Coordinates of C-alpha atoms in Angstrom, one line a residue:
M25 CA -20.6 -8.9 -17.3
R26 CA -23.5 -10.1 -15.2
I27 CA -21.6 -9.2 -12.0
H28 CA -21.0 -5.7 -13.3
R29 CA -24.7 -5.2 -13.8
S30 CA -25.7 -6.6 -10.3
F31 CA -22.9 -4.9 -8.4
P32 CA -22.1 -1.6 -10.2
E33 CA -20.2 -0.4 -7.0
L34 CA -17.5 -2.8 -7.8
H35 CA -16.4 -0.1 -10.5
P36 CA -17.4 3.2 -9.0
G37 CA -14.7 5.2 -10.7
T38 CA -11.7 7.0 -9.1
T39 CA -12.3 9.4 -6.3
D40 CA -11.4 12.9 -6.8
H41 CA -7.7 13.0 -6.0
R42 CA -6.6 16.5 -6.9
S43 CA -5.9 17.2 -3.3
P44 CA -6.0 15.2 0.1
A45 CA -9.0 17.3 1.2
R46 CA -10.9 16.6 -2.0
Y47 CA -10.2 13.0 -1.6
L48 CA -11.6 12.8 1.8
I49 CA -14.6 14.8 1.0
G50 CA -15.2 12.6 -2.0
L51 CA -15.2 9.5 0.2
A52 CA -17.4 11.1 2.7
R53 CA -19.9 11.8 -0.1
G54 CA -19.7 8.3 -1.3
H55 CA -20.5 6.9 2.2
R56 CA -22.8 9.9 3.4
R57 CA -25.6 7.6 4.3
T58 CA -23.7 5.4 6.8
M59 CA -21.7 8.6 8.1
L60 CA -24.8 10.7 8.6
L61 CA -26.5 7.7 10.5
G62 CA -23.3 7.4 12.5
V63 CA -23.4 11.2 13.3
L64 CA -27.2 11.0 14.2
F65 CA -26.8 8.0 16.5
G66 CA -23.6 9.5 18.0
I67 CA -25.4 12.8 18.9
I68 CA -28.4 10.9 20.5
C69 CA -26.0 8.6 22.4
M70 CA -23.9 11.5 23.8
L71 CA -27.0 13.6 24.6
A72 CA -28.5 10.6 26.5
Q73 CA -25.1 10.3 28.4
A74 CA -25.1 14.1 29.0
L75 CA -28.6 14.3 30.5
V76 CA -27.9 11.6 33.1
P77 CA -26.3 14.1 35.6
T78 CA -29.4 16.2 35.2
A79 CA -31.7 13.3 36.1
V80 CA -29.4 12.2 39.1
G81 CA -29.4 15.8 40.4
R82 CA -33.2 16.1 40.2
A83 CA -33.5 12.7 41.9
I84 CA -31.3 14.0 44.7
D85 CA -33.1 17.3 45.1
D86 CA -36.7 16.3 44.5
G87 CA -36.7 12.6 45.6
I88 CA -34.2 12.2 48.4
I89 CA -33.9 15.6 50.0
E90 CA -37.6 16.4 49.7
R91 CA -38.5 12.7 50.5
D92 CA -40.8 12.5 47.5
Q93 CA -40.9 8.8 46.5
S94 CA -42.7 9.4 43.4
A95 CA -40.2 12.0 42.1
L96 CA -37.5 9.5 43.1
V97 CA -39.0 6.9 41.1
L98 CA -39.7 9.2 38.2
W99 CA -36.2 10.5 37.9
G100 CA -34.7 7.1 38.7
G101 CA -36.7 5.8 35.6
A102 CA -35.4 8.6 33.6
V103 CA -31.8 7.6 34.4
L104 CA -32.7 3.9 33.5
G105 CA -34.4 5.1 30.2
L106 CA -31.4 7.4 29.2
A107 CA -29.1 4.4 29.9
V108 CA -31.1 2.2 27.6
V109 CA -31.2 4.9 24.8
Q110 CA -27.5 5.3 25.2
A111 CA -26.8 1.6 24.9
V112 CA -28.9 1.1 21.9
T113 CA -27.7 4.3 20.1
G114 CA -24.1 3.4 21.0
I115 CA -24.3 0.1 19.3
L116 CA -25.9 1.7 16.3
R117 CA -23.4 4.4 16.2
D118 CA -20.5 2.0 16.4
R119 CA -22.0 -0.2 13.6
A120 CA -22.3 2.8 11.3
A121 CA -18.9 4.0 12.1
L122 CA -17.5 0.6 11.3
A123 CA -19.4 0.5 8.0
S124 CA -17.9 3.9 7.1
R125 CA -14.4 2.9 8.1
L126 CA -14.4 -0.4 6.1
G127 CA -16.2 1.2 3.2
A128 CA -13.8 4.1 2.9
A129 CA -10.8 1.7 3.4
Y130 CA -12.1 -0.7 0.8
R131 CA -12.8 2.2 -1.7
T132 CA -9.2 3.6 -1.1
A133 CA -7.8 0.0 -1.6
Q134 CA -9.8 -0.2 -4.9
D135 CA -8.4 3.2 -6.1
V136 CA -4.8 2.3 -5.2
T137 CA -5.1 -1.3 -6.7
R138 CA -6.7 0.0 -9.9
Q139 CA -3.9 2.7 -10.2
A140 CA -1.2 0.1 -9.5
C141 CA -2.6 -2.0 -12.5
R142 CA -2.7 1.0 -14.6
L143 CA 0.7 2.1 -14.0
G144 CA 2.2 -1.4 -14.4
A145 CA 6.0 -1.1 -14.6
T146 CA 5.9 2.7 -13.8
L147 CA 4.9 2.0 -10.3
S148 CA 8.3 0.5 -9.3
K149 CA 10.2 3.2 -11.2
R150 CA 8.3 6.1 -9.5
L151 CA 7.8 4.8 -6.0
A152 CA 10.1 3.0 -3.7
T153 CA 9.0 -0.5 -2.5
G154 CA 8.8 0.7 1.2
D155 CA 6.4 3.6 0.2
V156 CA 4.2 1.2 -1.6
V157 CA 4.1 -1.2 1.3
S158 CA 3.3 1.7 3.7
V159 CA 0.4 2.9 1.5
G160 CA -1.1 -0.6 1.8
A161 CA -0.2 -1.4 5.4
S162 CA -1.1 1.9 7.2
D163 CA -2.4 4.7 4.9
I164 CA -5.5 2.9 3.8
D165 CA -6.5 2.1 7.3
N166 CA -5.8 5.7 8.4
V167 CA -8.0 7.2 5.7
G168 CA -10.9 4.7 7.1
E169 CA -10.4 5.8 10.5
A170 CA -10.7 9.4 9.6
M171 CA -14.2 8.7 8.3
A172 CA -15.2 6.5 11.3
V173 CA -14.3 9.1 14.0
T174 CA -16.9 11.6 12.7
A175 CA -19.7 9.8 14.5
R176 CA -18.2 10.2 18.0
G177 CA -16.7 13.6 17.1
F178 CA -20.0 15.4 16.2
G179 CA -21.8 13.8 19.1
S180 CA -19.1 15.2 21.4
V181 CA -19.5 18.7 20.0
V182 CA -23.3 18.6 20.4
A183 CA -22.9 17.1 24.0
I184 CA -20.4 19.9 25.1
V185 CA -22.7 22.5 23.8
V186 CA -25.9 21.2 25.5
V187 CA -24.0 20.7 28.8
A188 CA -22.6 24.2 28.7
V189 CA -26.1 25.7 28.2
I190 CA -27.4 23.6 31.2
M191 CA -24.6 24.6 33.3
L192 CA -24.8 28.3 32.4
S193 CA -28.5 28.3 33.2
A194 CA -27.9 26.9 36.6
S195 CA -24.7 28.9 37.5
W196 CA -23.1 31.2 35.0
Q197 CA -19.9 31.3 37.0
I198 CA -19.4 27.5 36.9
G199 CA -20.8 27.2 33.4
L200 CA -18.3 29.8 32.1
T201 CA -15.4 28.0 33.9
V202 CA -16.3 24.9 32.0
L203 CA -16.8 26.9 28.6
L204 CA -13.4 28.4 29.0
G205 CA -11.8 25.4 30.4
V206 CA -12.7 22.9 27.6
P207 CA -11.5 25.0 24.7
L208 CA -8.3 25.8 26.6
M209 CA -7.6 22.1 27.3
T210 CA -8.4 21.3 23.7
W211 CA -5.9 24.0 22.5
L212 CA -3.2 22.8 24.8
I213 CA -3.4 19.3 23.8
T214 CA -3.5 20.2 20.2
L215 CA -0.2 21.9 20.6
L216 CA 1.3 18.5 21.0
L217 CA -0.3 17.1 17.9
R218 CA 1.9 18.9 15.4
P219 CA 5.2 17.7 16.7
L220 CA 3.7 14.2 17.1
H221 CA 2.7 14.2 13.6
N222 CA 6.0 15.6 12.4
R223 CA 7.8 12.8 14.3
Q224 CA 5.3 10.2 13.0
Q225 CA 6.1 11.4 9.3
E226 CA 9.7 11.1 9.9
L227 CA 9.4 7.6 11.5
R228 CA 7.1 6.5 8.5
N229 CA 9.7 7.9 6.1
R230 CA 12.6 5.9 7.6
Q231 CA 10.5 2.9 8.0
G232 CA 9.7 3.0 4.2
K233 CA 13.4 3.4 3.4
L234 CA 14.4 0.7 5.7
T235 CA 11.7 -1.6 4.1
G236 CA 13.2 -0.8 0.5
R237 CA 16.5 -1.7 1.8
A238 CA 15.5 -5.0 3.1
V239 CA 13.8 -5.8 -0.1
D240 CA 16.8 -4.9 -2.1
I241 CA 19.2 -6.9 0.1
V242 CA 16.8 -10.1 0.0
S243 CA 16.4 -9.8 -3.8
G244 CA 20.0 -9.4 -4.5
L245 CA 21.5 -11.6 -1.7
R246 CA 23.2 -13.9 -4.2
V247 CA 24.9 -11.0 -6.1
L248 CA 26.0 -9.5 -2.7
R249 CA 27.6 -12.6 -1.6
G250 CA 29.3 -13.0 -5.1
I251 CA 30.9 -9.6 -4.7
G252 CA 31.6 -9.8 -1.1
G253 CA 29.2 -7.0 -0.2
E254 CA 26.9 -8.9 2.2
D255 CA 28.7 -7.5 5.4
S256 CA 28.7 -4.0 4.0
F257 CA 24.9 -4.0 3.3
A258 CA 24.1 -5.7 6.7
G259 CA 26.1 -3.0 8.4
R260 CA 24.1 -0.3 6.6
Y261 CA 20.9 -2.0 7.4
R262 CA 21.8 -2.0 11.0
E263 CA 22.7 1.6 11.0
E264 CA 19.3 2.5 9.4
S265 CA 17.4 0.3 11.7
Q266 CA 18.9 2.2 14.5
E267 CA 17.7 5.4 13.0
V268 CA 14.2 4.0 12.9
R269 CA 14.4 3.0 16.5
R270 CA 15.6 6.4 17.5
A271 CA 12.7 8.0 15.4
G272 CA 10.2 5.6 17.2
V273 CA 11.6 6.8 20.6
E274 CA 11.0 10.4 19.7
V275 CA 7.4 9.6 18.7
A276 CA 6.9 7.7 22.0
R277 CA 8.1 10.7 24.0
V278 CA 5.5 13.0 22.4
E279 CA 2.9 10.4 22.8
V280 CA 3.6 10.1 26.4
L281 CA 3.4 13.8 27.0
L282 CA 0.0 13.7 25.0
D283 CA -1.5 10.9 27.1
G284 CA -0.4 12.7 30.3
A285 CA -1.9 15.9 29.2
K286 CA -5.2 14.0 28.5
V287 CA -5.4 12.9 32.1
L288 CA -3.8 15.9 33.8
L289 CA -5.8 18.8 32.2
P290 CA -9.3 17.2 32.5
G291 CA -8.4 16.3 36.0
A292 CA -7.5 19.9 36.8
L293 CA -10.7 21.0 35.3
V294 CA -12.8 18.6 37.3
A295 CA -11.0 19.7 40.5
S296 CA -11.5 23.3 39.8
V297 CA -15.4 22.8 39.2
I298 CA -15.9 20.7 42.3
W299 CA -14.0 23.3 44.4
L300 CA -15.9 26.2 43.1
G301 CA -19.2 24.1 43.2
G302 CA -18.6 23.3 46.8
H303 CA -18.1 26.9 47.9
Y304 CA -21.4 27.8 46.1
T305 CA -23.3 24.9 47.8
L306 CA -22.1 26.0 51.3
A307 CA -23.2 29.6 50.3
G308 CA -26.6 28.3 49.3
R309 CA -26.3 29.5 45.8
I310 CA -26.8 26.0 44.3
S311 CA -28.4 22.8 45.8
A312 CA -26.7 19.5 46.6
G313 CA -28.3 17.9 43.7
Q314 CA -26.9 20.6 41.4
L315 CA -23.5 20.2 42.9
V316 CA -23.6 16.4 42.2
A317 CA -24.9 17.2 38.6
F318 CA -22.1 19.7 38.1
Y319 CA -19.6 17.0 39.2
G320 CA -21.2 14.5 36.7
Y321 CA -21.1 17.2 33.9
T322 CA -17.5 17.8 34.5
V323 CA -16.6 14.1 34.6
F324 CA -18.6 13.5 31.6
L325 CA -17.0 16.3 29.6
V326 CA -13.6 14.3 29.9
G327 CA -15.0 11.7 27.5
P328 CA -16.1 14.1 24.7
L329 CA -13.0 16.1 25.2
N330 CA -10.7 13.0 24.8
W331 CA -12.8 12.0 21.7
L332 CA -12.4 15.5 20.3
T333 CA -8.7 15.3 20.5
D334 CA -8.7 11.8 19.4
A335 CA -10.8 12.9 16.4
A336 CA -8.3 15.7 15.7
D337 CA -5.5 13.2 15.7
R338 CA -7.1 10.7 13.4
I339 CA -8.4 13.2 11.0
T340 CA -4.9 14.7 10.8
K341 CA -3.4 11.3 10.4
G342 CA -6.1 10.5 7.7
Y343 CA -5.3 13.8 5.9
V344 CA -1.5 12.9 5.7
S345 CA -2.3 9.5 4.6
A346 CA -4.7 10.8 2.0
G347 CA -2.0 13.0 0.8
R348 CA 0.2 9.9 0.1
V349 CA -2.7 8.0 -1.6
T350 CA -3.4 11.0 -3.8
H351 CA 0.3 11.2 -4.8
V352 CA 0.0 7.6 -6.0
L353 CA -3.3 8.3 -7.8
R354 CA -1.9 11.4 -9.6
L355 CA 1.0 9.3 -11.2
E356 CA 0.7 8.9 -15.0
P357 CA 2.1 5.8 -16.7
L358 CA 5.4 6.4 -18.5
I359 CA 4.1 4.5 -21.6
T360 CA 0.7 5.2 -23.1
D361 CA -0.9 4.6 -26.4
A362 CA 0.1 7.2 -28.9
A363 CA -2.7 9.5 -30.4
R364 CA -1.7 8.2 -33.8
R365 CA -1.4 4.4 -34.3
A366 CA 0.2 2.9 -37.2
E367 CA -0.9 -0.1 -39.2
V368 CA 0.9 -2.9 -37.4
P369 CA 1.8 -6.0 -39.4
D370 CA 0.2 -9.4 -38.6
R371 CA 3.6 -11.1 -38.3
E372 CA 6.7 -9.8 -36.5
D373 CA 10.1 -9.5 -38.2
E374 CA 13.2 -8.0 -36.8
L375 CA 13.1 -6.3 -33.3
T376 CA 15.5 -3.4 -33.4
D377 CA 16.9 -0.8 -31.0
P378 CA 18.6 2.0 -33.0
S379 CA 20.2 3.6 -30.0
S380 CA 22.4 0.5 -29.3
G381 CA 22.4 -0.9 -32.9
L382 CA 20.9 -4.2 -31.7
V383 CA 19.1 -6.2 -34.3
V384 CA 17.1 -9.3 -33.1
R385 CA 16.3 -11.8 -35.9
S386 CA 13.0 -13.4 -35.6
G387 CA 12.6 -17.1 -35.0
I388 CA 15.9 -17.8 -33.4
L389 CA 17.6 -17.8 -29.9
T390 CA 19.6 -14.7 -29.4
A391 CA 22.0 -14.1 -26.5
V392 CA 23.0 -10.6 -25.6
A393 CA 26.0 -10.2 -23.3
C394 CA 26.3 -6.6 -21.8
D395 CA 29.3 -5.5 -19.9
V396 CA 27.2 -3.5 -17.6
P397 CA 24.2 -5.4 -16.0
A398 CA 22.1 -2.2 -15.8
Q399 CA 22.5 -1.7 -19.6
A400 CA 20.8 -5.1 -20.1
T401 CA 17.9 -4.0 -18.1
A402 CA 17.6 -0.6 -19.9
L403 CA 17.8 -2.5 -23.2
A404 CA 15.0 -4.9 -22.3
D405 CA 12.8 -2.0 -21.1
R406 CA 13.3 -0.3 -24.5
L407 CA 12.6 -3.5 -26.4
G408 CA 9.5 -4.4 -24.4
R409 CA 8.2 -0.8 -24.5
Y410 CA 8.6 -0.2 -20.9
A411 CA 10.6 2.9 -21.7
D412 CA 10.2 5.4 -24.5
S413 CA 12.7 4.7 -27.3
E414 CA 13.2 4.5 -31.1
A415 CA 12.8 0.5 -31.0
T416 CA 10.9 -1.0 -33.9
L417 CA 9.2 -4.3 -34.4
G418 CA 8.6 -5.4 -38.0
G419 CA 9.8 -1.9 -39.1
V420 CA 7.1 -0.2 -37.3
P421 CA 8.2 2.0 -34.3
L422 CA 7.0 0.5 -31.0
R423 CA 5.6 3.9 -29.8
E424 CA 3.1 3.6 -32.7
W425 CA 1.8 0.2 -31.6
P426 CA -1.0 -0.1 -29.3
V427 CA 0.4 -1.0 -25.9
H428 CA -2.0 -3.9 -25.3
E429 CA -0.8 -5.3 -28.6
I430 CA 2.9 -5.1 -27.6
R431 CA 2.1 -6.9 -24.3
R432 CA 0.5 -9.7 -26.3
R433 CA 3.4 -10.0 -28.7
I434 CA 6.4 -9.3 -26.5
L435 CA 7.0 -10.7 -22.9
V436 CA 9.8 -9.5 -20.7
A437 CA 10.5 -12.0 -17.9
R438 CA 12.7 -10.6 -15.0
N439 CA 14.0 -12.0 -11.8
E440 CA 12.0 -9.4 -9.9
D441 CA 8.7 -11.0 -11.0
R442 CA 6.8 -12.5 -8.2
L443 CA 4.8 -15.6 -7.6
F444 CA 1.4 -14.9 -6.0
N445 CA -0.5 -17.1 -3.5
G446 CA -2.8 -19.8 -4.7
P447 CA -2.6 -23.1 -6.5
L448 CA 0.7 -23.4 -8.2
R449 CA -1.1 -24.5 -11.5
D450 CA -2.8 -21.1 -11.6
E451 CA 0.3 -19.2 -10.8
L452 CA 2.3 -20.9 -13.7
D453 CA -0.4 -20.2 -16.3
G454 CA 0.8 -17.0 -17.8
R455 CA -1.6 -17.1 -20.9
R456 CA -3.7 -14.1 -21.7
E457 CA -6.4 -16.1 -23.6
G458 CA -7.8 -19.0 -22.0
P459 CA -6.1 -21.5 -19.6
A460 CA -3.1 -23.5 -20.6
D461 CA -3.5 -27.2 -21.1
A462 CA -1.8 -29.7 -19.1
P463 CA 0.6 -30.8 -21.8
A464 CA 1.8 -27.2 -22.2
I465 CA 2.4 -26.8 -18.6
E466 CA 4.3 -30.1 -18.3
A467 CA 6.5 -29.2 -21.3
A468 CA 7.4 -25.8 -19.7
V469 CA 8.1 -27.5 -16.5
R470 CA 10.5 -30.0 -18.1
T471 CA 12.2 -27.3 -20.0
A472 CA 12.9 -25.2 -17.1
G473 CA 14.1 -28.3 -15.0
A474 CA 11.3 -27.7 -12.5
G475 CA 10.1 -31.3 -12.3
E476 CA 11.9 -32.2 -9.1
I477 CA 10.2 -29.0 -7.5
I478 CA 6.8 -30.0 -8.4
D479 CA 7.3 -33.8 -7.5
A480 CA 8.4 -32.7 -3.9
L481 CA 5.1 -30.9 -3.3
P482 CA 2.3 -32.7 -1.5
D483 CA -0.2 -32.0 -4.1
G484 CA 1.9 -31.3 -7.1
L485 CA 0.7 -28.6 -9.3
D486 CA -2.5 -28.3 -7.2
T487 CA -0.5 -27.3 -4.1
A488 CA -1.3 -23.9 -2.7
V489 CA 1.8 -21.6 -2.6
A490 CA 2.4 -18.7 -0.2
Q491 CA 2.6 -15.1 -1.2
G492 CA 5.9 -14.5 -3.1
G493 CA 6.5 -18.3 -3.2
R494 CA 8.4 -18.0 0.1
E495 CA 8.6 -21.7 0.6
F496 CA 10.8 -22.0 -2.5
S497 CA 14.4 -21.1 -2.6
G498 CA 15.9 -18.5 -5.0
G499 CA 16.8 -21.0 -7.6
Q500 CA 13.4 -22.7 -7.4
Q501 CA 11.6 -19.5 -7.7
Q502 CA 13.7 -18.6 -10.7
R503 CA 12.9 -21.8 -12.5
L504 CA 9.2 -21.4 -11.6
R505 CA 9.2 -17.9 -13.2
L506 CA 10.8 -19.4 -16.3
V507 CA 8.0 -22.0 -16.4
R508 CA 5.5 -19.2 -16.3
A509 CA 7.2 -17.3 -19.2
L510 CA 7.3 -20.5 -21.3
V511 CA 3.7 -21.4 -20.7
A512 CA 2.7 -17.8 -21.9
D513 CA 4.4 -18.7 -25.1
P514 CA 4.5 -15.2 -26.6
P515 CA 5.9 -14.6 -30.1
T516 CA 8.8 -12.7 -28.7
L517 CA 10.3 -13.7 -25.3
L518 CA 13.0 -11.6 -23.5
L519 CA 14.7 -13.3 -20.5
L520 CA 16.9 -11.4 -18.1
E521 CA 19.4 -13.7 -16.6
P522 CA 17.0 -16.6 -16.3
T523 CA 19.5 -19.0 -14.8
S524 CA 21.6 -16.9 -12.4
A525 CA 20.5 -18.7 -9.3
V526 CA 20.8 -22.3 -10.5
D527 CA 23.9 -24.6 -10.6
A528 CA 25.8 -25.2 -13.6
H529 CA 24.4 -28.8 -14.2
T530 CA 20.8 -27.5 -14.0
E531 CA 21.6 -24.5 -16.2
A532 CA 23.1 -26.7 -18.8
G533 CA 20.0 -28.8 -19.1
I534 CA 17.8 -25.7 -19.2
A535 CA 20.0 -24.1 -22.0
G536 CA 19.8 -27.3 -24.1
R537 CA 15.9 -27.5 -23.9
L538 CA 15.1 -23.9 -24.1
R539 CA 16.3 -23.7 -27.7
A540 CA 14.3 -26.6 -28.8
S541 CA 11.2 -25.5 -26.9
R542 CA 11.2 -22.0 -28.5
E543 CA 12.0 -23.3 -32.1
G544 CA 10.6 -21.0 -34.5
R545 CA 9.8 -18.4 -32.0
T546 CA 11.9 -15.3 -31.2
T547 CA 13.9 -15.6 -27.9
V548 CA 16.2 -13.0 -26.4
V549 CA 18.4 -14.0 -23.5
F550 CA 20.4 -11.2 -21.6
T551 CA 23.2 -13.1 -20.0
T552 CA 26.9 -13.4 -19.5
S553 CA 26.7 -17.2 -18.6
P554 CA 29.1 -19.2 -21.0
I555 CA 26.6 -22.1 -20.8
L556 CA 23.6 -20.2 -22.2
L557 CA 25.7 -18.2 -24.7
N558 CA 27.2 -21.4 -26.1
H559 CA 23.6 -22.7 -26.8
A560 CA 22.4 -19.5 -28.6
D561 CA 21.9 -19.3 -32.4
H562 CA 23.4 -15.8 -32.3
V563 CA 25.3 -13.9 -29.7
V564 CA 25.7 -10.1 -29.5
F565 CA 28.3 -8.5 -27.3
M566 CA 27.4 -5.1 -26.0
E567 CA 30.0 -2.6 -24.6
G568 CA 29.2 0.8 -23.4
G569 CA 25.6 0.5 -24.3
R570 CA 26.4 -0.2 -28.1
V571 CA 27.0 -3.4 -30.2
A572 CA 30.7 -4.3 -30.1
A573 CA 30.7 -7.6 -31.8
E574 CA 28.3 -10.4 -32.9
G575 CA 28.5 -14.0 -33.9
K576 CA 28.7 -17.5 -32.4
H577 CA 30.0 -17.9 -28.9
A578 CA 33.0 -19.8 -30.0
E579 CA 33.8 -17.1 -32.6
L580 CA 33.5 -14.2 -30.2
L581 CA 35.9 -15.9 -27.7
T582 CA 38.7 -14.6 -29.9
D583 CA 37.7 -11.0 -28.7
A584 CA 39.7 -10.3 -25.5
R585 CA 36.9 -8.0 -24.2
Y586 CA 34.2 -10.5 -24.7
R587 CA 36.4 -13.3 -23.3
D588 CA 37.2 -11.3 -20.2
L589 CA 33.5 -10.7 -19.6
V590 CA 32.2 -14.3 -19.8
M591 CA 35.2 -16.0 -18.3
R592 CA 34.8 -13.6 -15.2
E593 CA 31.1 -14.8 -15.0
D594 CA 32.5 -18.5 -15.3
A595 CA 34.8 -18.0 -12.5
L596 CA 32.1 -16.6 -10.1

C-alpha cells in the first residue's frame, strides 16, 4: 500500500482502447511533457543545422570574396555556434525521444499484462499463442517507436519550411524547385509504404501461425510420437516455415525498392538544384556564396526528407501494432461475477455437472476416464468455472459463486501450466495466502516423486530455474507442476493427466502416495491410465460426453468399452 501512494503511476488505469488512433493519442497525452520537450529540442536542432548553409554562404561572399577578415570570423563563429547548439539540442532531443519511447512501451506493456491477468484462461481461448508472442515481441516496441519519432518528425517539417522560405527569398525559381521536389519525392516514396506494410502484415500473420504451430508440436510431442504423427507435423511445419520465408523475401523486395528510392530521388533533386544554380551563378543572378548555400540546403533537405518518410513508416507500423494491442485490450473475460450472488455454503459437498451426469463426491479420490481426451478438458473447464455451465458445488450453481471464491476452492491443474523463472522454491509455492512452510513443500515433493529432481540441482529448492523450466524434461516438469498443485492444497483439486509423461514405476509410486496425501480432500483425476484408475476410490467412465458407468476399476473392467479404453492406454 505504501508503494501505491509513493508511485501512483504504477496503476495509472487502462489507456483509451476504443480504436488504435485513440490509443496512440492517449499515450501521447500521458507522455506529453517528454514528447513536447523532444519536439522543441528537435525543432531547435534542425533549425540550427538548416542555418549552417546560410552562414557558410555569407562567409564566402562577405569574408572570402570581399576579403573582409572580420566578416569571415563573424560568420565562421556563427557556424561554430550553430554546431554547438545542434550538438546540445540533438542530445537533449534524443534523450526526450528515448524517454517517450520507453515510457509508451512500458505503459503498453502494463496495459497488456494487466489485461492478460484479467482475462486469465480466456486469453488462450481467444488468441493464438503466436499472436500473444507477437504483441509482446514487436507490437509494444512499435508503439513506443511511433511516440519517439515525433521529435525528429516535427523538427524536419519546420526545417523544410524555413529552408524553403530562405531559398524563395534568394531565388524563387530554385526555391520553387525545392518546394515542388520535396513533396513529390515524399509522395513517390510513400507509394511504396502501403505494399510494404501489407507484406509486413502478411509476414507477421504467418510468423504468428508458425510460432503457434511450434508451441503445439513441442507441447504435444509425446502424444505425436505415440500416434506416429511426428513426421506429419514436422512436414507441415517445414511447409509453413517456407511460406514464412517467401513472405519475408517479398518484404525484402519492397524494402530494397524503398531504400533505393530514398537515395535516388534526393540525389536527383540535388543534381537538379546544382545544375540550375550553376546556370544562375554564371548569369550573375546569384552569388557564389548563395550557390554553395543552395547546395548545402539541398543536401541538408535529404536528411529531413528521410526522417519524414521514416516517421511515416514508424507511425504506420505503430498504428497497425496499436490495432493489435487494442484488440487484446477490448477482449472480455468469458467468466465474470454474476450480478446476483447466492449465499455460498461454508463447506463444499458434491461437485456436479448436470450436462454429463457427473457427480463428484467430496473427500475422496475420483478418477474420470473419458473416451475422447477433449471431453475431459471441457469437463474440467465446466467444473472449474472456466466455461459457463450448469455445474454446481454444494448445491449452489457455480455461476452464482464469486469467481475469486471458486478459484480459492477449486484448482484445475493442466499439463499446459508453466513454470516461471526464479528460485524453484518460489515457483512451487502455489498458496494464495502466505508462503508455504518447508514441511508442506517437502511432503508435496515426496508425493509427486520429485525428490530426485531436487537432489540433482546444485542448490536444491533454492536453484534459479529458467523461463518455462526449460532445463527440465517433460516428465520432470510434469512432476514439478504436480508439486505446485499439491502445495496449494485446495479443497477441490482437478488434475488433467498428471502422470502422462512419466514411466510406469514412477507413476505407480505417485498414484499410491496421492490418495494418502489428499485424504479428506476432494480430488478428481482425469486419466485413462490403469495405474491411477486402480488407486482411485471411485471411477467414472465417460462415453460421448455422458456418464456411461461408474464403480471400482476392477468392477468396470467387466465393461468391454471401458476395458478397451484403458487397455489401449496401457499398450501405449
